[in-house]
mmCIF file of C-alpha atoms in Angstrom:
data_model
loop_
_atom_site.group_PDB
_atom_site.id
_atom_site.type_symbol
_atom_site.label_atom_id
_atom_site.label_comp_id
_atom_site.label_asym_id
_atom_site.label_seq_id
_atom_site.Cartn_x
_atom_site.Cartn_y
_atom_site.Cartn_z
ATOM 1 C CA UNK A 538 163.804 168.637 94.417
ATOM 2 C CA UNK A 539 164.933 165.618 96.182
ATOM 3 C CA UNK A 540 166.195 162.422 94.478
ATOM 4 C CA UNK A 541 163.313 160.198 93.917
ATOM 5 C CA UNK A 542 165.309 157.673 91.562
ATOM 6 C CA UNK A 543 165.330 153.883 92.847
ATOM 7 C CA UNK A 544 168.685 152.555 92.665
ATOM 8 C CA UNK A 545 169.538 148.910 93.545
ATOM 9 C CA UNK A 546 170.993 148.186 96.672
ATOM 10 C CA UNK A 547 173.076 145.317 97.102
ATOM 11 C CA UNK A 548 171.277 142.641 98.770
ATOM 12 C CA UNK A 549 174.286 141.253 101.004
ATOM 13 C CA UNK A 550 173.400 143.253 103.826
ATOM 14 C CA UNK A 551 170.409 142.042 103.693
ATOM 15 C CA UNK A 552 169.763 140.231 107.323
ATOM 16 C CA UNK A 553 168.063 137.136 105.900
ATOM 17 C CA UNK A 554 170.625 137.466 102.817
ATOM 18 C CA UNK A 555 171.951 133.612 103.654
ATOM 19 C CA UNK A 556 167.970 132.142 103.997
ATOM 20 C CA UNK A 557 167.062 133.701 101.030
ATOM 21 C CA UNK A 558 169.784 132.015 98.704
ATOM 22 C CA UNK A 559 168.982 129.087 100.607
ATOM 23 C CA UNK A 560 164.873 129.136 99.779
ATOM 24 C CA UNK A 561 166.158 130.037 95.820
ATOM 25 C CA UNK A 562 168.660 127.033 95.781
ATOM 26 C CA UNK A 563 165.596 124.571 96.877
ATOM 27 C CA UNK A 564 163.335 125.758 95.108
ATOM 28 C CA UNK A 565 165.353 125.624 91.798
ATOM 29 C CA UNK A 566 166.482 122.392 92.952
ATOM 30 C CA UNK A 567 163.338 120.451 92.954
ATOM 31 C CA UNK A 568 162.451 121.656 89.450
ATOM 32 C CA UNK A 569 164.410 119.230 87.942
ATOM 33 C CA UNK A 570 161.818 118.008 85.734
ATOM 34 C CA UNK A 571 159.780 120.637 85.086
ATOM 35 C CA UNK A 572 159.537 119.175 81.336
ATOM 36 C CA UNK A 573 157.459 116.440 83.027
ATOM 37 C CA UNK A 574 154.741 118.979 84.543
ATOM 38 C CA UNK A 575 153.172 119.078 80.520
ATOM 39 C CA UNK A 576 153.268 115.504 79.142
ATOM 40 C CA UNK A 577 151.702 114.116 82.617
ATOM 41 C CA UNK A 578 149.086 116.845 82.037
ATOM 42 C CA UNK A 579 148.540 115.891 78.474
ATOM 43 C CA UNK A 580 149.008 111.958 79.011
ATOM 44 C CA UNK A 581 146.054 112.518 81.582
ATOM 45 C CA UNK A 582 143.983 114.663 78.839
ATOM 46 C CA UNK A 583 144.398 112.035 76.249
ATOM 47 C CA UNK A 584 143.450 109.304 78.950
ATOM 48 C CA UNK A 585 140.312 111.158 79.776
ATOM 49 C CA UNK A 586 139.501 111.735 75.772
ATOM 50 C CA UNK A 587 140.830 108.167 74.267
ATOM 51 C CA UNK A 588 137.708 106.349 74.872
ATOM 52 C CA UNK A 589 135.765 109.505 72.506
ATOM 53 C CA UNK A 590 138.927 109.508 70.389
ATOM 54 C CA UNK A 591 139.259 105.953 69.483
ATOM 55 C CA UNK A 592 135.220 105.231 69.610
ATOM 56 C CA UNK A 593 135.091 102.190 72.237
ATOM 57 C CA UNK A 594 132.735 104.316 74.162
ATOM 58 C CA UNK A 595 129.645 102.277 73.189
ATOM 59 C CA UNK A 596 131.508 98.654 73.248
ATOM 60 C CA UNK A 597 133.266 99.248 76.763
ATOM 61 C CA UNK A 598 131.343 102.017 78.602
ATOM 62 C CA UNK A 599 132.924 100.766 82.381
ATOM 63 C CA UNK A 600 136.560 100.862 80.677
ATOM 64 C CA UNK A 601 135.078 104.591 78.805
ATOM 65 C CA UNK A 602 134.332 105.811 82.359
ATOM 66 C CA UNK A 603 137.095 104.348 83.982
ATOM 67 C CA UNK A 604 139.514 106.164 81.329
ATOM 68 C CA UNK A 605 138.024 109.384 81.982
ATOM 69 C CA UNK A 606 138.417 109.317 86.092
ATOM 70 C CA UNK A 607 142.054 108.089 85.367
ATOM 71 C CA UNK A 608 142.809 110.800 82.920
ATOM 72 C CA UNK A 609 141.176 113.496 85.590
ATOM 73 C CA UNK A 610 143.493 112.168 88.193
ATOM 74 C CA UNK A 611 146.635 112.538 86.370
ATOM 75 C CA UNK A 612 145.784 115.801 84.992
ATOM 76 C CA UNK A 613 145.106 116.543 88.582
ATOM 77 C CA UNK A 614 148.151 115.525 89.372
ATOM 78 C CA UNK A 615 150.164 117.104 86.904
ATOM 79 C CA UNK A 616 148.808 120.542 87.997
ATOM 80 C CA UNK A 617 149.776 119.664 91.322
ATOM 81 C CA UNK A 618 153.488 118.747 90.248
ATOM 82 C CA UNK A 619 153.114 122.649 88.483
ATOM 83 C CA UNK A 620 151.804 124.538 91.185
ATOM 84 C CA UNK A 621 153.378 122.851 94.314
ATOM 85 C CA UNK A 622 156.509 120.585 93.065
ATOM 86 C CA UNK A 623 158.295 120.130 96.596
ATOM 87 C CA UNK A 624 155.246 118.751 98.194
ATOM 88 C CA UNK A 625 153.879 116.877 94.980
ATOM 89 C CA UNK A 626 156.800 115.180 93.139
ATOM 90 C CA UNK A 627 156.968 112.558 95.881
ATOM 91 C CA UNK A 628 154.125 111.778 94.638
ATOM 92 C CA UNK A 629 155.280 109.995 91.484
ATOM 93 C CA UNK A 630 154.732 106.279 93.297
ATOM 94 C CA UNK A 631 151.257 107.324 93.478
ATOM 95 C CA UNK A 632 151.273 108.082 89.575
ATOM 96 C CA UNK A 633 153.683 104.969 88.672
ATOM 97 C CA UNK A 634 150.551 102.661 90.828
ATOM 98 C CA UNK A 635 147.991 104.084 88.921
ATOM 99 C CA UNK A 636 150.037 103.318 85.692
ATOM 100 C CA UNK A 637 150.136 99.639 86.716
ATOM 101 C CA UNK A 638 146.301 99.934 87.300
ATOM 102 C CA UNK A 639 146.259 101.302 83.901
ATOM 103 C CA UNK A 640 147.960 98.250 82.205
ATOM 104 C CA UNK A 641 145.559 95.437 83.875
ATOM 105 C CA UNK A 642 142.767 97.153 84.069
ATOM 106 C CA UNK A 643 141.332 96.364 80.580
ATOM 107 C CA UNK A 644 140.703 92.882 81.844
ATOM 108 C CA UNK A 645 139.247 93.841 84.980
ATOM 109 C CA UNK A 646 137.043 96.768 84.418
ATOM 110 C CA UNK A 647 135.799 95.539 80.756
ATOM 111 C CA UNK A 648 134.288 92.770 79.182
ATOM 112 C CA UNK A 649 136.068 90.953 76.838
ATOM 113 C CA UNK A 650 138.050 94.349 75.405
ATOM 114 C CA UNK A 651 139.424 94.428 72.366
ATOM 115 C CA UNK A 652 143.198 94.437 70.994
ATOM 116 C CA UNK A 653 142.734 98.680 70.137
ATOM 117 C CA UNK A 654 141.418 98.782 73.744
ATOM 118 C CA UNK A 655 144.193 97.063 75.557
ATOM 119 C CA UNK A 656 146.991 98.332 73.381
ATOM 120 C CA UNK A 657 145.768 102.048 74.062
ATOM 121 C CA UNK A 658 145.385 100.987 77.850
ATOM 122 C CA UNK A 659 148.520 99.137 77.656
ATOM 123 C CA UNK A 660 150.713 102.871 76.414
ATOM 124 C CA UNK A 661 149.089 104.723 78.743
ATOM 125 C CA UNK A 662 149.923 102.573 81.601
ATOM 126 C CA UNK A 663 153.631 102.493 80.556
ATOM 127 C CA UNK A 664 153.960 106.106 80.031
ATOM 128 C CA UNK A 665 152.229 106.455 83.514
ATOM 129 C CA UNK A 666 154.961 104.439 85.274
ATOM 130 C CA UNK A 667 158.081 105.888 83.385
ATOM 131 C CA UNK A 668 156.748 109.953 84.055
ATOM 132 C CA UNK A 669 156.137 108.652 87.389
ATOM 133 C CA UNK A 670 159.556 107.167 88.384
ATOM 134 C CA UNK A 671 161.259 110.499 86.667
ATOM 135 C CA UNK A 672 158.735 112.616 89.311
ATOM 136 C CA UNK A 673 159.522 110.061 92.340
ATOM 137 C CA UNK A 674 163.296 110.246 91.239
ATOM 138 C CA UNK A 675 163.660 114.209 90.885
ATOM 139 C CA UNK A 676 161.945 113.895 94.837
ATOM 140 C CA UNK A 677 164.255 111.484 96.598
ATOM 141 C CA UNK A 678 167.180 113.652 94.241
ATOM 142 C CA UNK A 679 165.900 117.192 96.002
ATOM 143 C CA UNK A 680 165.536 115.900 99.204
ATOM 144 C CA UNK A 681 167.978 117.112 101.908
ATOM 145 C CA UNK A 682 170.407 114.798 102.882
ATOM 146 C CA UNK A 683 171.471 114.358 106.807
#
């Protein structure tokens, strides 16, 4: 009977040994904040849910709606960060303008909101810009210097 066992080879003789440590090395690179993939996703879930959660949906139904396209886009986002980081953490401007949005847009989307209305839109927004500038960071960080 011949030998039908598998053994390892060694994978430095491999021909495309030296582009294959390369691909690894970026691609472990730009995971830098991979702990940032989750709370994006769930800052972008509770965005989508807060008007429901904290019962203004009623009182401000533009800001309601507005909240729930916001938190769609971030938890779009974040599953973008998850499922292609290089191409999405440059990205991260994109999430730290929409943050921004987030703060002033009480004023501009609703009618005379209330203090739990601005205060929630208010955290959001600032959460926004900080997971933002750690994505936009961990981009210009993992890309390639000349």
């Amino acid at each position: 009977m011949g030998h039908v066992s598998h053994t390892r080879g060694d994978i430095t003789t491999h021909p495309d040994v030296h582009e294959m440590r390369d691909r690894y090395t970026r691609m472990l690179g730009t995971r830098d904040v991979a702990l940032v993939d989750g709370p994006v996703f769930l800052l972008g879930l509770y965005c989508a849910a807060s008007p429901w959660i904290l019962h203004y949906t009623t009182s401000q139904p533009a800001v309601a709606t507005h909240n729930l396209i916001m938190g769609i886009a971030l938890g779009l986002l974040a599953l973008g960060f998850t499922i292609m980081p290089e191409r999405m953490y440059g990205l991260g401007w994109a999430m730290c303008a929409m943050g921004a949005w987030m703060i002033i847009s009480p004023w501009i989307v609703g009618v005379a909101p209330d203090t739990g209305v601005v205060v929630n839109s208010i955290v959001i927004g600032a959460l926004a810009v900080a997971l933002g500038v750690m994505c936009a960071g961990a981009a210009v960080k993992s890309t390639p210097h000349a």
